[in-house]
Amino acid sequence: MSVTDDLLANNARYAETFTGPLPLPPAKHVAVVACMDARINVYGVLGLAEGEAHVIRNAGGVVTEDEIRSLAISQRLLGTQEIILIHHTDCGMLTFTDQDFRDSIHAETGIRPAWSAEAFPDLDTDVRQSIARIKSSPFIPRTDSVRGFVFDVATGKLHEVK
Amino acid sequence: MSVTDDLLANNARYAETFTGPLPLPPAKHVAVVACMDARINVYGVLGLAEGEAHVIRNAGGVVTEDEIRSLAISQRLLGTQEIILIHHTDCGMLTFTDQDFRDSIHAETGIRPAWSAEAFPDLDTDVRQSIARIKSSPFIPRTDSVRGFVFDVATGKLHEVK
C-alpha cells in the first residue's frame, strides 16, 4: 500500500458524510494565496467551510505569473473581491538561495531551470513583495482589500504585515 | 467588518487549541496538486492532518512552470516522493476558452495577457496532460507515483483517471 492508497481509503470515509453539491462561486468572495507548507491547514487556520473561498498555494506563497492567472480567473469569472496572503515562520524558502538551488539542479541534471526558485531571506519583505506584484498587475481588477499575514507554526496565529 | 476581518476572528479561535510546531518536511512524503475550487477542502477530502503533505493549488489544478517549481522544491529539498493530482466536476475551467478569456481582458484593459488561462474542455484529458507535464520535466526526480483524480463535488468521492 502506498501513502496515496491510504489517503484514498480516507476519502471513502469522507464521502460517507459528504453533502453536495455547493455552488461554484466562493460564498465569501475571498481568494487566499498561501504557502504549500504541510502545517498550514488553510480551512482550519481561517475557519473556512467548504464552498467559501478559493485557495491558491505554492512553494513560499509567492505571487508569480501562475498566481496572477488564478487570481484573474477568481475575480473576473467567479466574483471574488478580497485577497488574503499567507506566508509562515520556519519556511523552507528562508533556508536556501535561488543560485544554490539552480546550481544543484544544473549539477545533477545538466539542465539549468529558466525560472527562479523564489527563495527569500525575510518573511515580511516577501509578503510586501507579493502584495506589490498583485497591485501592479493590470489583470487583477479589485486590489483595495489585499492583506498579507505571517502564520506562526508554533502558535497557530496570523500576524498581519503592514 | 470585511470578510478578512471575520476570518481573522476565526483564526484567534483556531489558535486557542493549536499545538505546534511540527517538523518542516511533510510526514507522509506526499505533494498534492489540486484546483483552487472552494469546495475542495484538501485536508478533509484526503483525511490529512497538519504536517502531513504539501498542498499546491491553482485555477484548474493544472501543471504550469510554477507547479514544477513547487514540486521541485518539495521533492528535492523536503523529501516528498508521491504526487496526487486533483481536478473536479463542475469546474469553472470547463466553462470558457483561453481565447475568450484573453479577448475579454484585452477589451477591458487594453493589455493582452502573455499567458494562457489553461482552460480545458475535458477533465480526464487534462488530468492526463498534467501528469504528462510532470513526467516530462527534468526537474522532478521521482515520478513513479504520480496519480490523478477527479473529485466529484456532488458525492465527495475521488475517481482515478487511468
XYZ file of C-alpha atoms in Angstrom:
324
model
C 0.000 0.000 0.000
C 1.321 3.434 -0.954
C 0.514 6.555 1.044
C -1.741 7.530 -1.871
C -3.765 4.337 -1.320
C -4.092 5.141 2.395
C -5.395 8.621 1.555
C -7.925 7.137 -0.883
C -9.263 4.999 1.970
C -9.628 8.216 3.988
C -11.561 9.731 1.059
C -14.093 6.898 1.110
C -14.818 7.731 4.757
C -15.034 11.483 3.964
C -17.611 10.797 1.252
C -19.865 8.844 3.646
C -20.987 12.043 5.374
C -20.460 14.457 2.445
C -23.383 16.590 1.285
C -23.200 18.391 -2.048
C -23.027 19.964 -4.458
C -22.473 23.538 -3.301
C -22.460 26.464 -5.780
C -19.315 27.098 -7.845
C -18.597 30.765 -6.888
C -16.968 31.153 -3.442
C -19.649 32.193 -0.932
C -17.366 34.586 0.970
C -15.926 36.186 -2.207
C -12.364 35.679 -0.949
C -9.238 34.204 -2.525
C -6.384 33.006 -0.309
C -2.782 32.661 -1.554
C -0.760 30.555 0.895
C 2.472 28.593 1.097
C 2.209 24.863 0.300
C 3.706 24.082 3.747
C 2.138 20.945 5.238
C 1.486 22.645 8.581
C -0.896 25.261 7.131
C -4.404 23.788 7.007
C -5.966 26.855 5.366
C -9.563 25.798 6.076
C -8.693 25.296 9.739
C -6.494 28.382 10.134
C -9.197 30.713 8.768
C -12.240 28.753 9.945
C -13.421 28.260 6.367
C -16.098 25.769 5.360
C -16.322 24.030 2.014
C -17.563 26.422 -0.686
C -16.419 29.674 0.920
C -13.035 30.702 -0.563
C -10.634 29.976 -3.397
C -7.358 28.586 -2.084
C -4.197 29.048 -4.165
C -0.949 27.560 -2.839
C 2.665 27.143 -3.919
C 6.193 26.991 -2.539
C 6.507 30.138 -0.414
C 3.034 31.507 -1.061
C 4.680 33.845 -3.564
C 2.961 35.613 -6.460
C 4.257 34.573 -9.883
C 2.543 34.590 -13.266
C 0.503 31.493 -12.381
C -0.956 33.126 -9.255
C -1.891 36.177 -11.361
C -3.641 33.746 -13.768
C -5.534 32.095 -10.903
C -6.468 35.404 -9.242
C -7.620 36.867 -12.577
C -9.929 33.874 -13.094
C -11.065 34.049 -9.448
C -12.043 37.730 -9.624
C -13.159 38.060 -13.240
C -15.143 34.848 -13.640
C -16.081 33.855 -10.096
C -16.599 37.156 -8.320
C -14.029 37.167 -5.501
C -13.211 40.589 -4.101
C -10.756 40.232 -1.214
C -7.306 38.613 -1.261
C -5.504 37.137 1.766
C -1.796 36.229 1.509
C -0.255 33.775 3.989
C 3.476 33.161 4.455
C 4.720 31.434 7.639
C 7.539 31.130 10.173
C 10.143 28.341 9.726
C 9.573 28.439 5.946
C 11.822 26.295 3.752
C 12.198 29.235 1.368
C 14.319 31.006 4.005
C 16.899 28.184 4.035
C 18.451 28.382 0.561
C 19.200 30.787 -2.273
C 17.969 30.766 -5.857
C 21.553 30.493 -7.020
C 22.324 27.400 -4.892
C 19.087 25.654 -5.861
C 19.578 26.223 -9.573
C 23.259 25.291 -9.343
C 22.378 21.980 -7.673
C 19.784 21.110 -10.329
C 22.268 22.068 -13.027
C 24.959 19.871 -11.486
C 22.620 16.888 -11.142
C 20.646 17.017 -14.382
C 22.829 19.065 -16.727
C 19.891 21.455 -17.233
C 19.533 24.839 -15.549
C 15.932 25.898 -14.815
C 14.876 29.057 -16.662
C 12.784 30.008 -13.599
C 13.711 31.416 -10.202
C 13.047 29.254 -7.137
C 11.643 32.438 -5.483
C 13.574 31.841 -2.244
C 13.602 34.859 0.076
C 15.649 35.957 3.122
C 12.926 37.872 5.023
C 9.260 36.973 5.542
C 7.708 40.423 5.938
C 9.636 41.791 2.951
C 8.411 38.943 0.763
C 4.790 39.361 1.873
C 5.039 43.024 0.839
C 6.619 41.943 -2.454
C 3.699 39.578 -3.142
C 1.177 42.340 -2.382
C 3.082 44.717 -4.692
C 3.014 42.172 -7.532
C -0.765 41.818 -7.224
C -1.370 45.564 -7.027
C 0.822 46.229 -10.066
C -0.921 43.644 -12.271
C -3.245 45.041 -14.942
C -5.222 41.759 -14.866
C -6.482 41.858 -11.245
C -9.404 44.304 -11.135
C -10.021 44.545 -7.348
C -6.994 45.351 -5.184
C -8.455 47.514 -2.421
C -8.501 44.583 0.031
C -5.201 42.729 -0.395
C -3.792 41.917 3.047
C -0.759 39.836 3.944
C -0.030 37.708 7.008
C 2.645 35.501 8.558
C 1.320 32.264 10.124
C 3.242 31.255 13.242
C 3.743 27.471 13.065
C 4.355 27.400 16.840
C 1.178 29.211 17.944
C -1.246 28.890 15.019
C -1.717 32.666 14.956
C -1.696 35.015 11.948
C 0.339 38.221 12.238
C -0.509 40.968 9.746
C 2.306 42.531 7.739
C 1.805 46.292 7.408
C -16.022 44.479 9.066
C -14.617 42.872 5.943
C -14.716 39.130 5.349
C -10.964 39.154 6.005
C -11.629 40.559 9.498
C -14.201 37.811 10.144
C -11.670 35.159 9.143
C -9.058 36.696 11.462
C -11.517 36.293 14.325
C -11.827 32.618 13.323
C -8.019 32.372 13.419
C -7.915 33.588 17.031
C -10.241 30.708 17.960
C -8.150 28.206 15.943
C -5.002 29.287 17.803
C -6.606 28.659 21.202
C -6.334 24.885 20.787
C -3.346 24.819 18.398
C -0.291 22.788 19.352
C 2.960 23.268 17.472
C 5.414 23.453 15.968
C 5.521 20.305 13.847
C 8.570 19.421 11.694
C 9.013 21.190 8.338
C 9.224 18.133 5.996
C 5.814 16.561 5.224
C 5.386 13.447 7.402
C 3.647 11.440 4.664
C 6.133 12.444 1.934
C 3.293 13.420 -0.413
C 2.612 16.518 -2.501
C -0.943 17.260 -3.677
C -1.716 19.489 -6.686
C -5.393 20.495 -6.644
C -7.757 23.037 -8.155
C -8.312 26.218 -6.095
C -12.082 25.484 -6.129
C -13.691 26.496 -2.829
C -15.489 23.154 -2.485
C -12.292 21.090 -2.278
C -11.103 21.030 1.335
C -7.949 19.024 0.584
C -7.241 18.143 4.225
C -10.792 16.852 4.602
C -11.029 15.089 1.239
C -7.829 13.078 1.867
C -8.080 12.847 5.654
C -4.819 14.736 6.082
C -3.680 16.211 9.387
C -1.466 19.270 9.752
C 2.157 18.457 8.870
C 1.496 15.532 6.551
C 1.513 16.766 2.911
C 2.438 19.710 0.746
C -0.640 21.235 -0.884
C -0.239 23.140 -4.155
C -3.356 24.723 -5.689
C -4.288 26.928 -8.644
C -7.092 27.559 -11.130
C -7.823 24.125 -12.596
C -5.191 22.179 -10.661
C -3.089 22.345 -13.814
C 0.689 21.963 -14.027
C 2.495 25.070 -15.274
C 6.045 26.268 -14.632
C 5.148 27.420 -11.117
C 3.871 23.965 -10.118
C 7.106 22.439 -11.473
C 8.989 24.954 -9.283
C 6.937 23.987 -6.215
C 7.208 20.240 -6.868
C 10.973 20.505 -7.475
C 11.382 22.232 -4.085
C 9.003 19.723 -2.463
C 10.911 16.668 -3.686
C 14.495 17.964 -3.762
C 14.578 19.913 -0.502
C 11.780 18.427 1.582
C 11.752 14.774 0.604
C 8.295 14.165 -0.856
C 8.010 11.084 -3.059
C 4.409 10.676 -4.220
C 2.267 13.177 -6.162
C -1.543 13.307 -6.156
C -3.372 15.474 -8.729
C -6.975 16.546 -8.102
C -9.292 18.105 -10.688
C -13.068 18.143 -10.079
C -16.534 18.024 -11.627
C -18.367 21.315 -12.339
C -15.014 23.081 -12.769
C -15.045 26.697 -13.916
C -12.221 25.882 -16.339
C -14.710 23.874 -18.428
C -16.928 26.931 -18.999
C -14.759 29.214 -21.137
C -11.919 29.181 -23.646
C -8.455 30.704 -23.443
C -9.277 32.829 -26.467
C -12.454 34.300 -24.940
C -10.806 34.990 -21.591
C -7.811 36.749 -23.104
C -10.037 38.659 -25.556
C -12.181 39.959 -22.683
C -9.149 41.129 -20.700
C -7.738 42.738 -23.827
C -11.020 44.550 -24.478
C -11.303 45.772 -20.907
C -7.712 46.731 -20.079
C -6.070 47.234 -23.465
C -3.458 44.627 -22.481
C -3.456 41.011 -23.653
C -2.003 38.520 -21.148
C 1.108 36.742 -22.407
C -0.063 33.611 -20.545
C -2.734 31.030 -21.296
C -5.698 30.774 -18.928
C -5.252 26.960 -19.139
C -8.985 26.361 -19.663
C -9.802 22.807 -20.791
C -12.807 21.069 -22.370
C -12.406 17.610 -20.786
C -11.469 16.698 -17.210
C -9.839 13.306 -17.735
C -7.802 14.579 -20.687
C -6.497 17.484 -18.642
C -5.579 15.268 -15.692
C -3.532 13.130 -18.111
C -1.972 16.297 -19.530
C -0.930 17.423 -16.044
C 0.610 14.004 -15.316
C 2.465 14.134 -18.648
C 3.888 17.567 -17.863
C 5.255 16.328 -14.530
C 6.714 13.142 -16.009
C 8.410 15.065 -18.820
C 10.079 17.606 -16.503
C 13.813 17.146 -15.953
C 13.485 18.892 -12.568
C 11.169 16.404 -10.797
C 13.295 13.442 -9.704
C 10.584 10.981 -8.507
C 7.738 10.299 -10.918
C 6.944 6.616 -10.300
C 3.923 7.521 -8.140
C 2.090 10.345 -9.908
C -1.650 9.608 -9.841
C -4.533 11.796 -10.988
C -8.116 12.007 -9.750
C -11.401 13.804 -10.380
C -13.218 14.939 -7.213
C -16.997 14.718 -7.526
C -18.453 17.866 -5.921
C -21.814 16.098 -5.547
C -20.596 12.983 -3.703
C -17.219 13.939 -2.206
C -15.590 10.929 -3.886
C -12.328 10.778 -5.842
C -12.350 8.919 -9.162
C -8.947 7.864 -10.507
C -8.053 8.782 -14.080
C -6.204 5.933 -15.767
